[in-house]
């Protein structure tokens, strides 16, 4: 074969591969959950990597409610101040937090994970069945900024419910009104 011909074949393969990739990406947009990789900037650079990773603070110390209710609570600033009265009280960031805590001003944390209204989800059912936070939220303790790493699509939920050892319901009314 001439060099030109080989060149032409290579170009065709590359173009073919590229259009396959574009096809998959375009279709995934429809099939997979919409929020994967969503990582909003938070009003205060609170780091899970530092607090839950380096200092190993238990998730449930801050996120109460995961064993008793539908939602996990995001902690109030008073919980931060349990430590930060003593830890780095002079830092500019911590002073911002303590001023807001003292006047009961809430911080406008940006929500990361959010299911559509027509879906029912309950933390307590999952956490009490022994499911780890990581199965749905990834390695939060390695994230300086929280990011949604799982699709949280219907397929993601149903795949786990179908595993025989989970003994979880799969009828539509389990997750939809
Ligand atoms: C089976 C999957 C699953 C597990 C296990 C799980 N979560 Fe969630 N989590 C979700 C989903 C789905 C949402 C979004 C819920 C919504 O929009 O109603 C969410 C939302 C949250 C939120 C935002 C507040 C809320 O409830 O909407 C926090 C905080 C949270 N999870 C923390 C945790 C922690 C901490 C654990 C472990 C103790 C945990 N989650 C275990 C799936 C899970
Ligand atoms: C159990 C104790 C504890 C709790 C609770 C806690 N922190 Fe921290 N935080 C620390 C420690 C320890 C450091 C690291 C201090 C250092 O390295 O000098 C830190 C560091 C920080 C820093 C960086 C400090 C700086 O000077 O820039 C910020 C910002 C911060 N925390 C915010 C928060 C927020 C917001 C909350 C509540 C949601 C919180 N912390 C809850 C112990 C805690
Ligand atoms: C010291 C308190 C603290 C600890 C410990 C902590 N978190 Fe958080 N978490 C927060 C705060 C504050 C936010 C809201 C700001 C943000 O998203 O970073 C948050 C946000 C989240 C969110 C996103 C909520 C949403 O809007 O969807 C998830 C999921 C989460 N945490 C899971 C965990 C898990 C899992 C652990 C343990 C590995 C953990 N957190 C440990 C304070 C904490
Ligand atoms: C890692 C596995 C796993 C994933 C992922 C998972 N589930 Fe589940 N789910 C379970 C198990 C196990 C149960 C059964 C708990 C029990 O009854 O003991 C359950 C139960 C439920 C229930 C019934 C709660 C009740 O009323 O008893 C609902 C609703 C539900 N899941 C919704 C969801 C939704 C929505 C998602 C996706 C966002 C999801 N689940 C993802 C394992 C999972
Ligand atoms: C284990 C939980 C679970 C079960 C069981 C389940 N779904 Fe879903 N479903 C979801 C979640 C989560 C979403 C939202 C995902 C998204 O929009 O990315 C969803 C979305 C949908 C949507 C909207 C799709 C869209 O594009 O917005 C329809 C329609 C639907 N489900 C129908 C059904 C039917 C019919 C069944 C029974 C055969 C069923 N679901 C069973 C969790 C479940």
mmCIF file of N, CA, C and O in Angstrom, residues 13-93:
data_model
loop_
_atom_site.group_PDB
_atom_site.id
_atom_site.type_symbol
_atom_site.label_atom_id
_atom_site.label_comp_id
_atom_site.label_asym_id
_atom_site.label_seq_id
_atom_site.Cartn_x
_atom_site.Cartn_y
_atom_site.Cartn_z
ATOM 1 N N UNK A 13 -10.478 5.741 10.197
ATOM 2 C CA UNK A 13 -10.677 5.095 11.496
ATOM 3 C C UNK A 13 -10.867 6.125 12.598
ATOM 4 O O UNK A 13 -11.738 5.990 13.441
ATOM 5 N N UNK A 14 -10.037 7.153 12.557
ATOM 6 C CA UNK A 14 -10.129 8.182 13.595
ATOM 7 C C UNK A 14 -11.497 8.857 13.538
ATOM 8 O O UNK A 14 -12.178 9.010 14.548
ATOM 9 N N UNK A 15 -11.937 9.209 12.317
ATOM 10 C CA UNK A 15 -13.242 9.861 12.187
ATOM 11 C C UNK A 15 -14.359 8.934 12.656
ATOM 12 O O UNK A 15 -15.282 9.340 13.348
ATOM 13 N N UNK A 16 -14.230 7.641 12.273
ATOM 14 C CA UNK A 16 -15.244 6.660 12.683
ATOM 15 C C UNK A 16 -15.304 6.578 14.198
ATOM 16 O O UNK A 16 -16.381 6.610 14.793
ATOM 17 N N UNK A 17 -14.143 6.479 14.838
ATOM 18 C CA UNK A 17 -14.092 6.396 16.299
ATOM 19 C C UNK A 17 -14.702 7.631 16.928
ATOM 20 O O UNK A 17 -15.512 7.539 17.840
ATOM 21 N N UNK A 18 -14.351 8.771 16.362
ATOM 22 C CA UNK A 18 -14.846 10.032 16.905
ATOM 23 C C UNK A 18 -16.369 10.106 16.832
ATOM 24 O O UNK A 18 -17.025 10.459 17.813
ATOM 25 N N UNK A 19 -16.925 9.694 15.687
ATOM 26 C CA UNK A 19 -18.383 9.809 15.600
ATOM 27 C C UNK A 19 -19.049 8.809 16.548
ATOM 28 O O UNK A 19 -20.110 9.090 17.093
ATOM 29 N N UNK A 20 -18.398 7.636 16.793
ATOM 30 C CA UNK A 20 -18.961 6.688 17.758
ATOM 31 C C UNK A 20 -18.983 7.328 19.140
ATOM 32 O O UNK A 20 -19.957 7.217 19.873
ATOM 33 N N UNK A 21 -17.895 8.020 19.496
ATOM 34 C CA UNK A 21 -17.832 8.677 20.794
ATOM 35 C C UNK A 21 -18.926 9.743 20.909
ATOM 36 O O UNK A 21 -19.650 9.815 21.895
ATOM 37 N N UNK A 22 -19.056 10.551 19.858
ATOM 38 C CA UNK A 22 -20.088 11.595 19.881
ATOM 39 C C UNK A 22 -21.468 10.963 20.037
ATOM 40 O O UNK A 22 -22.296 11.422 20.819
ATOM 41 N N UNK A 23 -21.699 9.849 19.347
ATOM 42 C CA UNK A 23 -22.978 9.154 19.422
ATOM 43 C C UNK A 23 -23.278 8.738 20.866
ATOM 44 O O UNK A 23 -24.349 9.003 21.393
ATOM 45 N N UNK A 24 -22.255 8.097 21.514
ATOM 46 C CA UNK A 24 -22.445 7.620 22.885
ATOM 47 C C UNK A 24 -22.710 8.793 23.826
ATOM 48 O O UNK A 24 -23.623 8.755 24.639
ATOM 49 N N UNK A 25 -21.912 9.848 23.699
ATOM 50 C CA UNK A 25 -22.085 10.995 24.583
ATOM 51 C C UNK A 25 -23.480 11.586 24.414
ATOM 52 O O UNK A 25 -24.200 11.829 25.372
ATOM 53 N N UNK A 26 -23.897 11.766 23.161
ATOM 54 C CA UNK A 26 -25.212 12.358 22.904
ATOM 55 C C UNK A 26 -26.309 11.490 23.495
ATOM 56 O O UNK A 26 -27.265 11.985 24.084
ATOM 57 N N UNK A 27 -26.159 10.165 23.383
ATOM 58 C CA UNK A 27 -27.207 9.289 23.886
ATOM 59 C C UNK A 27 -27.197 9.182 25.404
ATOM 60 O O UNK A 27 -28.244 9.066 26.012
ATOM 61 N N UNK A 28 -25.992 9.199 25.986
ATOM 62 C CA UNK A 28 -25.922 9.162 27.447
ATOM 63 C C UNK A 28 -26.637 10.339 28.057
ATOM 64 O O UNK A 28 -27.188 10.257 29.127
ATOM 65 N N UNK A 29 -26.606 11.459 27.378
ATOM 66 C CA UNK A 29 -27.275 12.659 27.900
ATOM 67 C C UNK A 29 -28.746 12.384 28.137
ATOM 68 O O UNK A 29 -29.344 12.923 29.026
ATOM 69 N N UNK A 30 -29.311 11.513 27.308
ATOM 70 C CA UNK A 30 -30.734 11.223 27.446
ATOM 71 C C UNK A 30 -30.949 10.130 28.496
ATOM 72 O O UNK A 30 -31.842 10.219 29.319
ATOM 73 N N UNK A 31 -30.095 9.105 28.474
ATOM 74 C CA UNK A 31 -30.345 7.925 29.297
ATOM 75 C C UNK A 31 -29.913 8.117 30.740
ATOM 76 O O UNK A 31 -30.636 7.795 31.668
ATOM 77 N N UNK A 32 -28.707 8.649 30.947
ATOM 78 C CA UNK A 32 -28.136 8.703 32.284
ATOM 79 C C UNK A 32 -28.604 9.956 33.026
ATOM 80 O O UNK A 32 -29.008 10.930 32.404
ATOM 81 N N UNK A 33 -28.559 9.910 34.377
ATOM 82 C CA UNK A 33 -29.001 11.053 35.200
ATOM 83 C C UNK A 33 -28.297 12.330 34.811
ATOM 84 O O UNK A 33 -27.166 12.333 34.373
ATOM 85 N N UNK A 34 -28.988 13.429 35.045
ATOM 86 C CA UNK A 34 -28.509 14.690 34.494
ATOM 87 C C UNK A 34 -27.436 15.365 35.321
ATOM 88 O O UNK A 34 -26.776 16.257 34.872
ATOM 89 N N UNK A 35 -27.282 14.957 36.597
ATOM 90 C CA UNK A 35 -26.423 15.752 37.457
ATOM 91 C C UNK A 35 -25.041 15.186 37.695
ATOM 92 O O UNK A 35 -24.287 15.728 38.495
ATOM 93 N N UNK A 36 -24.691 14.070 37.064
ATOM 94 C CA UNK A 36 -23.393 13.470 37.315
ATOM 95 C C UNK A 36 -22.307 14.508 37.047
ATOM 96 O O UNK A 36 -22.404 15.283 36.096
ATOM 97 N N UNK A 37 -21.300 14.531 37.918
ATOM 98 C CA UNK A 37 -20.172 15.465 37.848
ATOM 99 C C UNK A 37 -20.510 16.895 38.268
ATOM 100 O O UNK A 37 -19.670 17.779 38.181
ATOM 101 N N UNK A 38 -21.720 17.116 38.727
ATOM 102 C CA UNK A 38 -22.087 18.450 39.195
ATOM 103 C C UNK A 38 -21.272 18.784 40.449
ATOM 104 O O UNK A 38 -21.199 17.996 41.387
ATOM 105 N N UNK A 39 -20.629 19.925 40.461
ATOM 106 C CA UNK A 39 -19.760 20.315 41.572
ATOM 107 C C UNK A 39 -19.837 21.828 41.774
ATOM 108 O O UNK A 39 -18.960 22.570 41.350
ATOM 109 N N UNK A 40 -20.906 22.276 42.436
ATOM 110 C CA UNK A 40 -21.056 23.736 42.607
ATOM 111 C C UNK A 40 -20.006 24.305 43.561
ATOM 112 O O UNK A 40 -19.510 23.605 44.435
ATOM 113 N N UNK A 41 -19.684 25.570 43.402
ATOM 114 C CA UNK A 41 -18.785 26.262 44.322
ATOM 115 C C UNK A 41 -19.585 26.644 45.558
ATOM 116 O O UNK A 41 -20.690 27.167 45.458
ATOM 117 N N UNK A 42 -19.047 26.342 46.745
ATOM 118 C CA UNK A 42 -19.767 26.611 47.982
ATOM 119 C C UNK A 42 -19.389 27.986 48.532
ATOM 120 O O UNK A 42 -18.290 28.477 48.284
ATOM 121 N N UNK A 43 -20.299 28.614 49.290
ATOM 122 C CA UNK A 43 -20.036 29.968 49.811
ATOM 123 C C UNK A 43 -18.838 30.029 50.771
ATOM 124 O O UNK A 43 -18.217 31.080 50.903
ATOM 125 N N UNK A 44 -18.552 28.905 51.473
ATOM 126 C CA UNK A 44 -17.355 28.826 52.320
ATOM 127 C C UNK A 44 -16.584 27.600 51.864
ATOM 128 O O UNK A 44 -17.186 26.543 51.664
ATOM 129 N N UNK A 45 -15.283 27.696 51.668
ATOM 130 C CA UNK A 45 -14.524 26.531 51.187
ATOM 131 C C UNK A 45 -14.344 25.497 52.298
ATOM 132 O O UNK A 45 -13.249 25.286 52.797
ATOM 133 N N UNK A 46 -15.458 24.873 52.703
ATOM 134 C CA UNK A 46 -15.424 23.789 53.696
ATOM 135 C C UNK A 46 -14.919 22.530 52.993
ATOM 136 O O UNK A 46 -15.425 22.174 51.927
ATOM 137 N N UNK A 47 -13.921 21.852 53.564
ATOM 138 C CA UNK A 47 -13.336 20.688 52.879
ATOM 139 C C UNK A 47 -13.657 19.372 53.587
ATOM 140 O O UNK A 47 -13.295 19.168 54.753
ATOM 141 N N UNK A 48 -14.308 18.456 52.870
ATOM 142 C CA UNK A 48 -14.507 17.099 53.406
ATOM 143 C C UNK A 48 -13.176 16.358 53.472
ATOM 144 O O UNK A 48 -12.967 15.525 54.339
ATOM 145 N N UNK A 49 -12.297 16.638 52.520
ATOM 146 C CA UNK A 49 -10.996 15.958 52.510
ATOM 147 C C UNK A 49 -10.268 16.220 53.835
ATOM 148 O O UNK A 49 -9.716 15.314 54.451
ATOM 149 N N UNK A 50 -10.311 17.464 54.295
ATOM 150 C CA UNK A 50 -9.641 17.835 55.545
ATOM 151 C C UNK A 50 -10.392 17.269 56.757
ATOM 152 O O UNK A 50 -9.807 16.619 57.620
ATOM 153 N N UNK A 51 -11.696 17.510 56.835
ATOM 154 C CA UNK A 51 -12.449 17.170 58.047
ATOM 155 C C UNK A 51 -12.751 15.674 58.147
ATOM 156 O O UNK A 51 -12.516 15.056 59.180
ATOM 157 N N UNK A 52 -13.305 15.089 57.068
ATOM 158 C CA UNK A 52 -13.683 13.668 57.125
ATOM 159 C C UNK A 52 -12.498 12.768 56.767
ATOM 160 O O UNK A 52 -12.433 11.622 57.184
ATOM 161 N N UNK A 53 -11.559 13.287 55.969
ATOM 162 C CA UNK A 53 -10.380 12.513 55.567
ATOM 163 C C UNK A 53 -9.272 12.631 56.600
ATOM 164 O O UNK A 53 -9.095 11.748 57.438
ATOM 165 N N UNK A 54 -8.542 13.747 56.581
ATOM 166 C CA UNK A 54 -7.394 13.921 57.482
ATOM 167 C C UNK A 54 -7.795 13.772 58.951
ATOM 168 O O UNK A 54 -7.153 13.045 59.703
ATOM 169 N N UNK A 55 -8.866 14.446 59.376
ATOM 170 C CA UNK A 55 -9.225 14.427 60.799
ATOM 171 C C UNK A 55 -10.263 13.359 61.143
ATOM 172 O O UNK A 55 -10.660 13.236 62.304
ATOM 173 N N UNK A 56 -10.708 12.596 60.139
ATOM 174 C CA UNK A 56 -11.585 11.441 60.369
ATOM 175 C C UNK A 56 -12.811 11.751 61.218
ATOM 176 O O UNK A 56 -13.210 10.948 62.062
ATOM 177 N N UNK A 57 -13.413 12.907 61.029
ATOM 178 C CA UNK A 57 -14.654 13.208 61.746
ATOM 179 C C UNK A 57 -15.769 12.375 61.095
ATOM 180 O O UNK A 57 -15.896 12.345 59.876
ATOM 181 N N UNK A 58 -16.547 11.688 61.916
ATOM 182 C CA UNK A 58 -17.591 10.794 61.428
ATOM 183 C C UNK A 58 -18.646 11.565 60.628
ATOM 184 O O UNK A 58 -19.087 12.639 61.052
ATOM 185 N N UNK A 59 -19.051 10.990 59.502
ATOM 186 C CA UNK A 59 -20.082 11.617 58.665
ATOM 187 C C UNK A 59 -21.320 11.965 59.488
ATOM 188 O O UNK A 59 -21.922 13.028 59.324
ATOM 189 N N UNK A 60 -21.708 11.043 60.380
ATOM 190 C CA UNK A 60 -22.970 11.216 61.100
ATOM 191 C C UNK A 60 -22.860 12.231 62.244
ATOM 192 O O UNK A 60 -23.866 12.623 62.812
ATOM 193 N N UNK A 61 -21.638 12.652 62.579
ATOM 194 C CA UNK A 61 -21.491 13.729 63.563
ATOM 195 C C UNK A 61 -22.117 14.994 62.985
ATOM 196 O O UNK A 61 -22.783 15.754 63.695
ATOM 197 N N UNK A 62 -21.920 15.223 61.696
ATOM 198 C CA UNK A 62 -22.483 16.417 61.060
ATOM 199 C C UNK A 62 -23.814 16.135 60.364
ATOM 200 O O UNK A 62 -24.713 16.965 60.395
ATOM 201 N N UNK A 63 -23.913 14.989 59.699
ATOM 202 C CA UNK A 63 -25.137 14.697 58.932
ATOM 203 C C UNK A 63 -26.063 13.822 59.765
ATOM 204 O O UNK A 63 -26.127 12.605 59.559
ATOM 205 N N UNK A 64 -26.763 14.435 60.706
ATOM 206 C CA UNK A 64 -27.707 13.663 61.509
ATOM 207 C C UNK A 64 -28.944 13.372 60.658
ATOM 208 O O UNK A 64 -29.171 14.023 59.637
ATOM 209 N N UNK A 65 -29.692 12.374 61.076
ATOM 210 C CA UNK A 65 -30.953 12.079 60.389
ATOM 211 C C UNK A 65 -30.868 10.942 59.386
ATOM 212 O O UNK A 65 -31.891 10.442 58.938
ATOM 213 N N UNK A 66 -29.666 10.496 59.032
ATOM 214 C CA UNK A 66 -29.585 9.456 58.001
ATOM 215 C C UNK A 66 -30.166 8.123 58.478
ATOM 216 O O UNK A 66 -30.519 7.290 57.664
ATOM 217 N N UNK A 67 -30.268 7.912 59.800
ATOM 218 C CA UNK A 67 -30.821 6.641 60.295
ATOM 219 C C UNK A 67 -32.295 6.755 60.640
ATOM 220 O O UNK A 67 -32.924 5.759 60.955
ATOM 221 N N UNK A 68 -32.815 7.973 60.633
ATOM 222 C CA UNK A 68 -34.186 8.145 61.104
ATOM 223 C C UNK A 68 -35.104 8.814 60.095
ATOM 224 O O UNK A 68 -36.319 8.802 60.269
ATOM 225 N N UNK A 69 -34.565 9.400 59.038
ATOM 226 C CA UNK A 69 -35.475 10.147 58.171
ATOM 227 C C UNK A 69 -35.080 10.086 56.707
ATOM 228 O O UNK A 69 -34.052 9.528 56.343
ATOM 229 N N UNK A 70 -35.930 10.675 55.926
ATOM 230 C CA UNK A 70 -35.734 10.695 54.486
ATOM 231 C C UNK A 70 -34.452 11.464 54.129
ATOM 232 O O UNK A 70 -33.643 11.028 53.342
ATOM 233 N N UNK A 71 -34.302 12.612 54.742
ATOM 234 C CA UNK A 71 -33.180 13.475 54.382
ATOM 235 C C UNK A 71 -32.030 13.398 55.384
ATOM 236 O O UNK A 71 -32.248 13.190 56.569
ATOM 237 N N UNK A 72 -30.835 13.595 54.881
ATOM 238 C CA UNK A 72 -29.662 13.796 55.733
ATOM 239 C C UNK A 72 -29.586 15.296 55.974
ATOM 240 O O UNK A 72 -29.726 16.071 55.039
ATOM 241 N N UNK A 73 -29.375 15.719 57.204
ATOM 242 C CA UNK A 73 -29.294 17.150 57.472
ATOM 243 C C UNK A 73 -27.894 17.677 57.167
ATOM 244 O O UNK A 73 -26.908 16.984 57.371
ATOM 245 N N UNK A 74 -27.834 18.900 56.665
ATOM 246 C CA UNK A 74 -26.555 19.598 56.537
ATOM 247 C C UNK A 74 -26.391 20.380 57.843
ATOM 248 O O UNK A 74 -27.331 21.017 58.304
ATOM 249 N N UNK A 75 -25.217 20.270 58.490
ATOM 250 C CA UNK A 75 -25.097 20.803 59.850
ATOM 251 C C UNK A 75 -25.255 22.321 59.930
ATOM 252 O O UNK A 75 -24.906 23.036 59.000
ATOM 253 N N UNK A 76 -25.754 22.768 61.074
ATOM 254 C CA UNK A 76 -25.804 24.212 61.326
ATOM 255 C C UNK A 76 -24.406 24.663 61.759
ATOM 256 O O UNK A 76 -23.570 23.842 62.163
ATOM 257 N N UNK A 77 -24.169 25.949 61.674
ATOM 258 C CA UNK A 77 -22.843 26.484 61.998
ATOM 259 C C UNK A 77 -22.464 26.268 63.460
ATOM 260 O O UNK A 77 -21.283 26.279 63.807
ATOM 261 N N UNK A 78 -23.464 26.035 64.325
ATOM 262 C CA UNK A 78 -23.134 25.757 65.725
ATOM 263 C C UNK A 78 -22.260 24.518 65.841
ATOM 264 O O UNK A 78 -21.395 24.440 66.711
ATOM 265 N N UNK A 79 -22.519 23.540 64.974
ATOM 266 C CA UNK A 79 -21.713 22.312 65.009
ATOM 267 C C UNK A 79 -20.270 22.629 64.620
ATOM 268 O O UNK A 79 -19.336 22.106 65.224
ATOM 269 N N UNK A 80 -20.086 23.502 63.665
ATOM 270 C CA UNK A 80 -18.731 23.921 63.284
ATOM 271 C C UNK A 80 -18.042 24.597 64.468
ATOM 272 O O UNK A 80 -16.868 24.380 64.742
ATOM 273 N N UNK A 81 -18.830 25.414 65.177
ATOM 274 C CA UNK A 81 -18.247 26.200 66.264
ATOM 275 C C UNK A 81 -17.882 25.350 67.474
ATOM 276 O O UNK A 81 -17.066 25.767 68.297
ATOM 277 N N UNK A 82 -18.474 24.129 67.588
ATOM 278 C CA UNK A 82 -18.037 23.216 68.651
ATOM 279 C C UNK A 82 -16.522 23.080 68.622
ATOM 280 O O UNK A 82 -15.884 22.977 69.651
ATOM 281 N N UNK A 83 -15.953 23.025 67.436
ATOM 282 C CA UNK A 83 -14.496 22.939 67.330
ATOM 283 C C UNK A 83 -13.852 24.296 67.131
ATOM 284 O O UNK A 83 -12.819 24.594 67.703
ATOM 285 N N UNK A 84 -14.462 25.106 66.268
ATOM 286 C CA UNK A 84 -13.746 26.306 65.828
ATOM 287 C C UNK A 84 -13.745 27.458 66.835
ATOM 288 O O UNK A 84 -13.075 28.458 66.608
ATOM 289 N N UNK A 85 -14.439 27.287 67.986
ATOM 290 C CA UNK A 85 -14.198 28.217 69.102
ATOM 291 C C UNK A 85 -12.725 28.133 69.486
ATOM 292 O O UNK A 85 -12.118 29.124 69.878
ATOM 293 N N UNK A 86 -12.163 26.891 69.359
ATOM 294 C CA UNK A 86 -10.772 26.641 69.761
ATOM 295 C C UNK A 86 -9.834 26.498 68.568
ATOM 296 O O UNK A 86 -8.677 26.866 68.657
ATOM 297 N N UNK A 87 -10.320 25.918 67.472
ATOM 298 C CA UNK A 87 -9.447 25.622 66.332
ATOM 299 C C UNK A 87 -9.429 26.806 65.365
ATOM 300 O O UNK A 87 -10.478 27.157 64.806
ATOM 301 N N UNK A 88 -8.273 27.403 65.180
ATOM 302 C CA UNK A 88 -8.081 28.535 64.256
ATOM 303 C C UNK A 88 -9.075 29.690 64.418
ATOM 304 O O UNK A 88 -9.563 30.216 63.419
ATOM 305 N N UNK A 89 -9.404 30.105 65.660
ATOM 306 C CA UNK A 89 -10.409 31.167 65.799
ATOM 307 C C UNK A 89 -9.981 32.476 65.149
ATOM 308 O O UNK A 89 -10.822 33.307 64.820
ATOM 309 N N UNK A 90 -8.669 32.657 64.928
ATOM 310 C CA UNK A 90 -8.199 33.919 64.371
ATOM 311 C C UNK A 90 -8.256 33.992 62.851
ATOM 312 O O UNK A 90 -8.104 35.067 62.284
ATOM 313 N N UNK A 91 -8.511 32.849 62.187
ATOM 314 C CA UNK A 91 -8.465 32.871 60.719
ATOM 315 C C UNK A 91 -9.660 33.641 60.152
ATOM 316 O O UNK A 91 -10.746 33.663 60.739
ATOM 317 N N UNK A 92 -9.427 34.268 59.020
ATOM 318 C CA UNK A 92 -10.451 35.120 58.410
ATOM 319 C C UNK A 92 -11.718 34.315 58.111
ATOM 320 O O UNK A 92 -12.827 34.754 58.386
ATOM 321 N N UNK A 93 -11.511 33.104 57.567
ATOM 322 C CA UNK A 93 -12.655 32.254 57.224
ATOM 323 C C UNK A 93 -13.452 31.863 58.461
ATOM 324 O O UNK A 93 -14.684 31.906 58.465
#
